[in-house]
Short mmCIF file of C-alpha atoms and ligand atoms in Angstrom, two decimals:
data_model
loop_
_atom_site.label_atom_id
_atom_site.label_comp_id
_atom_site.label_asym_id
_atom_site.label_seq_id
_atom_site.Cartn_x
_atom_site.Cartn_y
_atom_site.Cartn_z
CA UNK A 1 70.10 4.47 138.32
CA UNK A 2 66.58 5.44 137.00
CA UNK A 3 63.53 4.38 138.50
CA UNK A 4 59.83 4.88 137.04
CA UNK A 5 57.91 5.06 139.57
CA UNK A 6 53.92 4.80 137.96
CA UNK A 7 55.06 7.42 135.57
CA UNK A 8 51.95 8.46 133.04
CA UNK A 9 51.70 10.73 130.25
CA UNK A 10 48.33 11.84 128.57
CA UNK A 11 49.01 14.78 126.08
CA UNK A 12 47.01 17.79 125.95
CA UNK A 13 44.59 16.18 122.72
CA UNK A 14 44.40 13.03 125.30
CA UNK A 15 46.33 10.47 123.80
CA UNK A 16 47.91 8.45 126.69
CA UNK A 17 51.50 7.99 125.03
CA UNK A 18 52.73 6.57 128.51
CA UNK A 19 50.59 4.58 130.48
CA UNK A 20 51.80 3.77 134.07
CA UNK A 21 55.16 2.47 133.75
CA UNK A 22 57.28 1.05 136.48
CA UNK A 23 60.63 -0.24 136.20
CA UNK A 24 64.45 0.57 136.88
CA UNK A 25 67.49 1.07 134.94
CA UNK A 26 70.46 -0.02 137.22
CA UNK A 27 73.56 1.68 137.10
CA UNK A 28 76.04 1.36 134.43
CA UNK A 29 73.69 -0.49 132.57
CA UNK A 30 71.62 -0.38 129.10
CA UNK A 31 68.10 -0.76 129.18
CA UNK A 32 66.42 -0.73 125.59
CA UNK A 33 62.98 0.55 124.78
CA UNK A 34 61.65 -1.31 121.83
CA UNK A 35 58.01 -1.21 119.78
CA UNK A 36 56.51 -0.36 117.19
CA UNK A 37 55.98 3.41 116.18
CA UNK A 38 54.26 5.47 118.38
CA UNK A 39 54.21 3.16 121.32
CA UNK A 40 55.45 5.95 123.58
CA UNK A 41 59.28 5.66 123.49
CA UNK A 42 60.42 8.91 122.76
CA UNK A 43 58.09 10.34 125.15
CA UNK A 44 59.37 8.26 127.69
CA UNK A 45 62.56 9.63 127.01
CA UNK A 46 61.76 12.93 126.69
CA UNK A 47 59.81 12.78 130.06
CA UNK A 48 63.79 11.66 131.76
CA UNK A 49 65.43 15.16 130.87
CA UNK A 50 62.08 17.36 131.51
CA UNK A 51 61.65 17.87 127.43
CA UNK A 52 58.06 16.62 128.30
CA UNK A 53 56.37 17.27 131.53
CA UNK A 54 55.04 13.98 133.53
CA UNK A 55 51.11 13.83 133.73
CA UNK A 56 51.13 11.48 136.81
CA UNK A 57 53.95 9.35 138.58
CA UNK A 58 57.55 9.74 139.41
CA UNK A 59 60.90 9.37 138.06
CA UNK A 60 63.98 9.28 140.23
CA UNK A 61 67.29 9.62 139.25
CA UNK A 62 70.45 8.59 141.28
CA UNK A 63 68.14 9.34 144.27
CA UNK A 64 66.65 12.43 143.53
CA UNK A 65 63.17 13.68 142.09
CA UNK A 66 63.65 14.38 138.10
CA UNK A 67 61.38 17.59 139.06
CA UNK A 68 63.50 18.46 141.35
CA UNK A 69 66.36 18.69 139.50
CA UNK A 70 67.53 22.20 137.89
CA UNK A 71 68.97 22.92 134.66
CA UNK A 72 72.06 23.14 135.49
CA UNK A 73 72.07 19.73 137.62
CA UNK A 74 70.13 18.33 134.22
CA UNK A 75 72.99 19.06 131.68
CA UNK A 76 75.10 17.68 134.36
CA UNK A 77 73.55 14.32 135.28
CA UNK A 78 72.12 13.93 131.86
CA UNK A 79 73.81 13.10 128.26
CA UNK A 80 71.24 12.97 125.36
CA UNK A 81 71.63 11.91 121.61
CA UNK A 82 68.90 11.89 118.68
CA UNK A 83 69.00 9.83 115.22
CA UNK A 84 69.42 13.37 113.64
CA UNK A 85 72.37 14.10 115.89
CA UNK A 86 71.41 17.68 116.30
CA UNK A 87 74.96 19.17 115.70
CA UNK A 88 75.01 22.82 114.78
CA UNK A 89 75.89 23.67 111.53
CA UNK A 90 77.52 26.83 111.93
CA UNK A 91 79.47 25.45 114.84
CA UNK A 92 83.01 23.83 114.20
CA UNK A 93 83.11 19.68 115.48
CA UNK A 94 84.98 21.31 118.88
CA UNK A 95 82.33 23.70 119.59
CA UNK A 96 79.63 21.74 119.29
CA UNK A 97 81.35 19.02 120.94
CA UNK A 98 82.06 21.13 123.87
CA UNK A 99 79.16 23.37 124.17
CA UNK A 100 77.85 21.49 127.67
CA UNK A 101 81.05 21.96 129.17
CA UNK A 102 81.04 25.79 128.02
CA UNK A 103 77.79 25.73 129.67
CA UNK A 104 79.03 24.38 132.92
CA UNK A 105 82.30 27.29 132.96
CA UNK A 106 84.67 24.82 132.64
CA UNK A 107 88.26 26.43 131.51
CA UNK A 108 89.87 26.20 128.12
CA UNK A 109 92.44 23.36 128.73
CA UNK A 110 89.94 21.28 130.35
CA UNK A 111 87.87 21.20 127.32
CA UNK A 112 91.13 21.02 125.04
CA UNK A 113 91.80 17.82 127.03
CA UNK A 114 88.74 16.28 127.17
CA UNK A 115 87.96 17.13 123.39
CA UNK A 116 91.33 15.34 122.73
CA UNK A 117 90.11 12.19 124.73
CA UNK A 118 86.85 11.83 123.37
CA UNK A 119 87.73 11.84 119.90
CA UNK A 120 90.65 9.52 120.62
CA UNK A 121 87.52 7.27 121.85
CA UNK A 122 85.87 7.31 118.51
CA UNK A 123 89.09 7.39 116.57
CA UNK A 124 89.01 10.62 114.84
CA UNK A 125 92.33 12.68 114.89
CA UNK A 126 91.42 15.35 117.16
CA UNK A 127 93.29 18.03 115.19
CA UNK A 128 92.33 16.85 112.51
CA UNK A 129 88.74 17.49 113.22
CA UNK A 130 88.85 20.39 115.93
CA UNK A 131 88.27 23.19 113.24
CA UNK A 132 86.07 21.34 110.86
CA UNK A 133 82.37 21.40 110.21
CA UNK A 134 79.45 19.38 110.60
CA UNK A 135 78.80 19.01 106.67
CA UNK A 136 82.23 18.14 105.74
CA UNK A 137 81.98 14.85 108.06
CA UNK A 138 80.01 11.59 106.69
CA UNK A 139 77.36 10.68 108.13
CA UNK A 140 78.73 8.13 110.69
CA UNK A 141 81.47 10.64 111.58
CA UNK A 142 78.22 13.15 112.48
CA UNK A 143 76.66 10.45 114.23
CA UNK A 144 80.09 9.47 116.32
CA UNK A 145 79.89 13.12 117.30
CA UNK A 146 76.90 13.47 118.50
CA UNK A 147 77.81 10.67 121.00
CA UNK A 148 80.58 11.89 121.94
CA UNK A 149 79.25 15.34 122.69
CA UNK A 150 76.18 13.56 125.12
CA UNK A 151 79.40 12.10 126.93
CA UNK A 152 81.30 15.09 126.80
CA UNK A 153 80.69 16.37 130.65
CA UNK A 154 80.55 12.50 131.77
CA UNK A 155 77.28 12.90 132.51
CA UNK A 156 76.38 9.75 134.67
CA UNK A 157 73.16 8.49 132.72
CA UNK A 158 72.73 8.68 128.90
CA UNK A 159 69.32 9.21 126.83
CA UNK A 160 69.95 8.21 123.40
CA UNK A 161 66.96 8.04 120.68
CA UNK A 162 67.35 5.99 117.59
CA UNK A 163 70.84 7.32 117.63
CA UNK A 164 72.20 5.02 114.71
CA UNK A 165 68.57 4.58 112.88
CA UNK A 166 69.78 7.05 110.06
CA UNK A 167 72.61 5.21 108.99
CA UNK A 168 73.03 2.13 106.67
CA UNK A 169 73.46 -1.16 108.13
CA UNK A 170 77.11 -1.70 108.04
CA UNK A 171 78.28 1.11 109.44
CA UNK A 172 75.15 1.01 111.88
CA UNK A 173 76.97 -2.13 113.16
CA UNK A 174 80.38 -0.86 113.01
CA UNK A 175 79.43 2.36 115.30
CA UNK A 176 76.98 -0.11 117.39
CA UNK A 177 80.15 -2.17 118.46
CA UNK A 178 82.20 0.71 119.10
CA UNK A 179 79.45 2.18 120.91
CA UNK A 180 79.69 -1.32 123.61
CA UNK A 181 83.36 -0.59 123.47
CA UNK A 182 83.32 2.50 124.98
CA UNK A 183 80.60 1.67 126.92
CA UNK A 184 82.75 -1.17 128.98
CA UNK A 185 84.81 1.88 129.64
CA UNK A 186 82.69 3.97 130.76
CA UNK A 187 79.58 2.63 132.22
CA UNK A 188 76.97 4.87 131.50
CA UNK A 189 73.17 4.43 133.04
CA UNK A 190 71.87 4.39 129.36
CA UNK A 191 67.92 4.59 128.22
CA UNK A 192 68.50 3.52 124.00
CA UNK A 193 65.64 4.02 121.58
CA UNK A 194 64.99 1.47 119.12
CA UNK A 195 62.61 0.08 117.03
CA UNK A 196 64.82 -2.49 115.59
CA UNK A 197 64.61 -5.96 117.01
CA UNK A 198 68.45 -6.80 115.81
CA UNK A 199 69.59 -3.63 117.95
CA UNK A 200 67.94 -4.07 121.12
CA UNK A 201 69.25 -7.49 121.21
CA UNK A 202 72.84 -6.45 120.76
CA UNK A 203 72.77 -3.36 122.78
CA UNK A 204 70.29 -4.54 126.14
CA UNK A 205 71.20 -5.95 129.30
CA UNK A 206 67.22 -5.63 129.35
CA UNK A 207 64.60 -4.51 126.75
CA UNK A 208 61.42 -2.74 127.98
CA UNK A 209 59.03 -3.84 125.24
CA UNK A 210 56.26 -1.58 124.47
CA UNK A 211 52.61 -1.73 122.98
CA UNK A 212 50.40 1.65 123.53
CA UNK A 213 52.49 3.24 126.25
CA UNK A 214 52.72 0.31 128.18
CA UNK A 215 55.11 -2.51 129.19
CA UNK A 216 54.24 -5.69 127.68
CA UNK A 217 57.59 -7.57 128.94
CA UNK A 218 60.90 -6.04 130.51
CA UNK A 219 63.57 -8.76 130.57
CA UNK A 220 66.81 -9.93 129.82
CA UNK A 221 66.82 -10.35 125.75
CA UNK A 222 67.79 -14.06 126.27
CA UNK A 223 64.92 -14.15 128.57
CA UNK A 224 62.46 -12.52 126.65
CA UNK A 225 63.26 -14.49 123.49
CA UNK A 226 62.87 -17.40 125.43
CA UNK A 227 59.89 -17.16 127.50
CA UNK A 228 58.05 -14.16 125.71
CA UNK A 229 55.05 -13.26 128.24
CA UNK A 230 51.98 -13.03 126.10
CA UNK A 231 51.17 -13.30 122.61
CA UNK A 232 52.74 -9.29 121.92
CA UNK A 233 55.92 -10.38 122.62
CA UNK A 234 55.81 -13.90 120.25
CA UNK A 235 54.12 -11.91 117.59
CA UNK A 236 56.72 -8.96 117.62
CA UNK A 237 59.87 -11.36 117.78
CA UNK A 238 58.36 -13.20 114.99
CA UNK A 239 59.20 -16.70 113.68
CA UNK A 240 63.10 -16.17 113.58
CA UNK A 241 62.38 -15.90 117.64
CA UNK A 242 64.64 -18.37 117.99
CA UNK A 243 67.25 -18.12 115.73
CA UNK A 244 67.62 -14.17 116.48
CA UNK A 245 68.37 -15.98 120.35
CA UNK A 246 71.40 -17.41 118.59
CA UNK A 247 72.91 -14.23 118.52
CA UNK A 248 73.50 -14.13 122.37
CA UNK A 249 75.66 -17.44 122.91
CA UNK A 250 79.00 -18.02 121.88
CA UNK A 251 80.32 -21.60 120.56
CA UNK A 252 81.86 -21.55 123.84
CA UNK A 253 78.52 -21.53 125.78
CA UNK A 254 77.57 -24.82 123.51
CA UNK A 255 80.75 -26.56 124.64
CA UNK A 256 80.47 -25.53 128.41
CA UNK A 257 76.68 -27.37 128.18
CA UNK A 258 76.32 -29.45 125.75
CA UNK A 259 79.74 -30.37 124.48
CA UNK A 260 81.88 -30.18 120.83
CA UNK A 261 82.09 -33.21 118.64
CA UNK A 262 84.98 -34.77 117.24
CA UNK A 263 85.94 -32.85 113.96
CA UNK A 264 86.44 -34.97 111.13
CA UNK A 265 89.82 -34.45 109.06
CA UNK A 266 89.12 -36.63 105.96
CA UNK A 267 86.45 -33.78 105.02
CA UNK A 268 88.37 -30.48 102.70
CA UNK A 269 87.38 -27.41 102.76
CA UNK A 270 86.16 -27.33 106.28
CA UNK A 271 86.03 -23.92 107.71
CA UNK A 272 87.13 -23.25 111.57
CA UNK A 273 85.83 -20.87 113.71
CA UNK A 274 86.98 -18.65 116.85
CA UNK A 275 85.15 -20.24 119.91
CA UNK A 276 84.47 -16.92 121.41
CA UNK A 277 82.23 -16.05 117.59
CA UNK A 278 78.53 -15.85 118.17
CA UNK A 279 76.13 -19.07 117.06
CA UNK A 280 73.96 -16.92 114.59
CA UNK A 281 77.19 -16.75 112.58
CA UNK A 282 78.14 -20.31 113.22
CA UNK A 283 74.98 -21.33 111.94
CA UNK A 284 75.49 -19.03 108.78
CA UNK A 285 78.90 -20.42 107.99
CA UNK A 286 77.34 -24.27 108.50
CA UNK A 287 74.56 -23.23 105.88
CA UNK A 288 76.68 -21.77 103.34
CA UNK A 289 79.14 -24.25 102.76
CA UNK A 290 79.32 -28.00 101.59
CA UNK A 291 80.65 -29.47 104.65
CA UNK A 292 78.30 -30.19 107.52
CA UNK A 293 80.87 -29.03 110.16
CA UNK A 294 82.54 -25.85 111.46
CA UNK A 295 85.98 -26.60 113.29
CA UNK A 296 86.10 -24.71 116.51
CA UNK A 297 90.09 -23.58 117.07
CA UNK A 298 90.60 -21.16 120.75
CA UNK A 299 92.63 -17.64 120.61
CA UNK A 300 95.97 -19.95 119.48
CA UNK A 301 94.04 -21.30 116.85
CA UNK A 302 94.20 -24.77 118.32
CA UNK A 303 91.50 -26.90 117.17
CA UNK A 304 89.46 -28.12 119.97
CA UNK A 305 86.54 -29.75 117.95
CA UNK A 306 83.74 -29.41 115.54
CA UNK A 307 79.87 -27.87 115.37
CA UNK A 308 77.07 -28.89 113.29
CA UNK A 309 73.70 -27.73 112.75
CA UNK A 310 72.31 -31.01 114.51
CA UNK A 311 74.52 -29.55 117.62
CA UNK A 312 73.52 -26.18 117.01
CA UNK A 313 69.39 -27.27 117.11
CA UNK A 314 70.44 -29.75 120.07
CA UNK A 315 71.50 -26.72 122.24
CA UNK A 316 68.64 -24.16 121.19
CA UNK A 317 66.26 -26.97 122.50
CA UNK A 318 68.73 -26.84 125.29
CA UNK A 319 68.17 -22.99 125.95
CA UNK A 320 64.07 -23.19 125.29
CA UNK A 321 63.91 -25.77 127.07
CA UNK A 322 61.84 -28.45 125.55
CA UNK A 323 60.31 -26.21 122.92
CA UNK A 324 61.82 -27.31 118.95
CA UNK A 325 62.61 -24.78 117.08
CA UNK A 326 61.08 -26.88 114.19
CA UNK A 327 57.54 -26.25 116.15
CA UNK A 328 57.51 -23.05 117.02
CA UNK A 329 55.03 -21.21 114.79
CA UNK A 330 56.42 -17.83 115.64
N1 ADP B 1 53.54 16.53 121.18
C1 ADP B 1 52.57 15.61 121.08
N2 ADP B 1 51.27 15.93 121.21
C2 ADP B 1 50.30 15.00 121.13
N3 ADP B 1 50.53 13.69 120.93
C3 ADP B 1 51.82 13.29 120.80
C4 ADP B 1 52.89 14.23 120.86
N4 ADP B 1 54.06 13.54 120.70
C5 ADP B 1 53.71 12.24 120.53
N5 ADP B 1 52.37 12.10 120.58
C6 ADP B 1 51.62 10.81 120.49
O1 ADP B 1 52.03 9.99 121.56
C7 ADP B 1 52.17 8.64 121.13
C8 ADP B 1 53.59 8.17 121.38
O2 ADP B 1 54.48 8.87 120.54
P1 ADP B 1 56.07 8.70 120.64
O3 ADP B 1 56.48 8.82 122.06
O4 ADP B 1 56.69 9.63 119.68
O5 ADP B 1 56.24 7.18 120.16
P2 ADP B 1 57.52 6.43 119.54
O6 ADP B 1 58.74 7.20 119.88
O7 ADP B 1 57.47 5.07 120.17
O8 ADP B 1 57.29 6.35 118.06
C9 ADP B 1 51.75 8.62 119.67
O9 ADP B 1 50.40 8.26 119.61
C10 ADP B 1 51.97 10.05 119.23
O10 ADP B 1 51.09 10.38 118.18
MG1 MG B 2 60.33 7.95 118.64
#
């Protein structure tokens, strides 16, 4: 768990990048911290592992003071990744995937073993990889790395930074996925950098939303998409507010509240999808085809009944409660 506790930051020049923020990050969960450039996030990060000193304010980790804390106890307690992954060229992937372990004394089959874990994580052949360098990796591979090397002591809280902002979207999604994967494993206390809306939405159990170093909402994403606080918040979800909300509920969430229709079987053509599949990309499927229904099938591909959009819109009223989608103005 991490608490902020009034935590402040005024650099020496006197910008105030963090302005008196208070709020917790409960264990084995991912709290996002989203806004615009230069709304303080990586300072509030930074301020977690000591890389930038506190002005005024605590932070308290799993109990304990952050200043209070040594190095030692830091490297320990504290797994860190940045968008340029920060692997050392001159080092092979082992090395550099081991040095906090080498740090800590541990012995060499320890680290043999748990380099042969962690890659099995991220699916990389481990000897394969063990004597290879940085450069001869993509840059997803690099990225997957540098992940794996912030979990390499199984440190209990992770401070990651942008960490997939460098790569292209479709393998930014792949790694984001596999990223939850192992997370379900693991259960990290995780602080995640992002200044993409799409991200935090996927990755949060809450997002801290920033403006100017301070917090203009902290929420569940469902929560804040639904009932954004002020006029920040509406402006920086924008006008696809609610359809970006789509993304958190299944098919089988419509069923359980509003109910399936019958599915037609005169129509061709019809496409079916898994009940378990998001409603963004039920939507999607519904507006690129010709017939105006989706046929819902379970995991034995029995079909248990049809969506349309006039079901989808139905249950996003549902969800923001009483406000259309049609009027919101974004
Ligand atoms: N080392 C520094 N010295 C002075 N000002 C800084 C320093 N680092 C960041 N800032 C300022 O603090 C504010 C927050 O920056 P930063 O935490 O990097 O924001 P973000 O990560 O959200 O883009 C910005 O106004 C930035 O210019
Ligand atoms: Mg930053």
């Amino acid at each position: 768990m991490i608490t902020f506790d009034h935590t402040t930051k005024t650099y020496e020049g006197g910008v105030t990048a963090v302005n008196n923020v208070d709020f917790t990050v409960e264990e084995g969960s991912i709290v996002v911290l989203l806004g615009p450039s230069g709304c303080g996030k990586t300072t509030l990060l930074r301020m977690v592992n000591r890389l930038e000193s506190i002005t005024d304010g605590r932070i308290i980790i799993d109990g304990q003071n952050s200043m209070e804390l040594n190095q030692i106890e830091l490297r320990r307690k504290i797994g860190y990744v940045i968008q340029s992954n920060g692997l050392f060229p001159n080092m092979t992937i082992e090395e550099n995937v081991m040095i906090v372990p080498d740090l800590l004394g541990w012995s060499k089959k320890e680290k043999r073993d748990r380099f042969h874990t962690l890659m099995e994580l991220i699916g990389l052949n481990p000897k394969e990889y063990r004597k290879r360098y940085p450069h001869e990796l993509s840059g997803g591979q690099q990225q997957r790395i540098g992940v794996v090397r912030a979990l390499a002591a199984d440190p209990p809280v992770m401070l990651m930074d942008e960490p997939f902002g460098a790569l292209d979207p479709i393998i930014r999604e792949k790694i984001q996925e596999e990223f939850l994967q192992i997370q379900r494993e693991v259960k990290k206390t995780i602080l995640f950098v992002s200044h993409d809306i799409d991200e935090a939405i996927k990755m949060a159990d809450k997002i801290v939303l920033l403006r100017g170093g301070e917090i203009m909402q902290f929420d569940t994403p469902s929560e804040m998409l639904a009932h954004p606080k002020n006029d920040f918040v509406v402006q920086f979800f924008g006008k696809d507010r609610a359809i970006r909300s789509l993304s958190l509920h299944t098919v089988k969430d419509l069923q359980d509240n509003i109910g399936l229709v019958d599915f037609d079987e005169t129509i061709h053509d019809t496409k079916t999808i898994n009940i378990n599949q998001d409603l963004r990309n039920t939507l999607s499927m519904l507006m690129n085809q010709e017939a105006d229904q989706v046929i819902v099938t379970d995991n034995n591909d029995h079909k248990l009944g049809a969506v349309t959009i006039d079901l989808v819109q139905k249950y996003l009223h549902f969800e923001i409660k009483g406000k259309p989608a049609a009027s919101q103005k974004g």
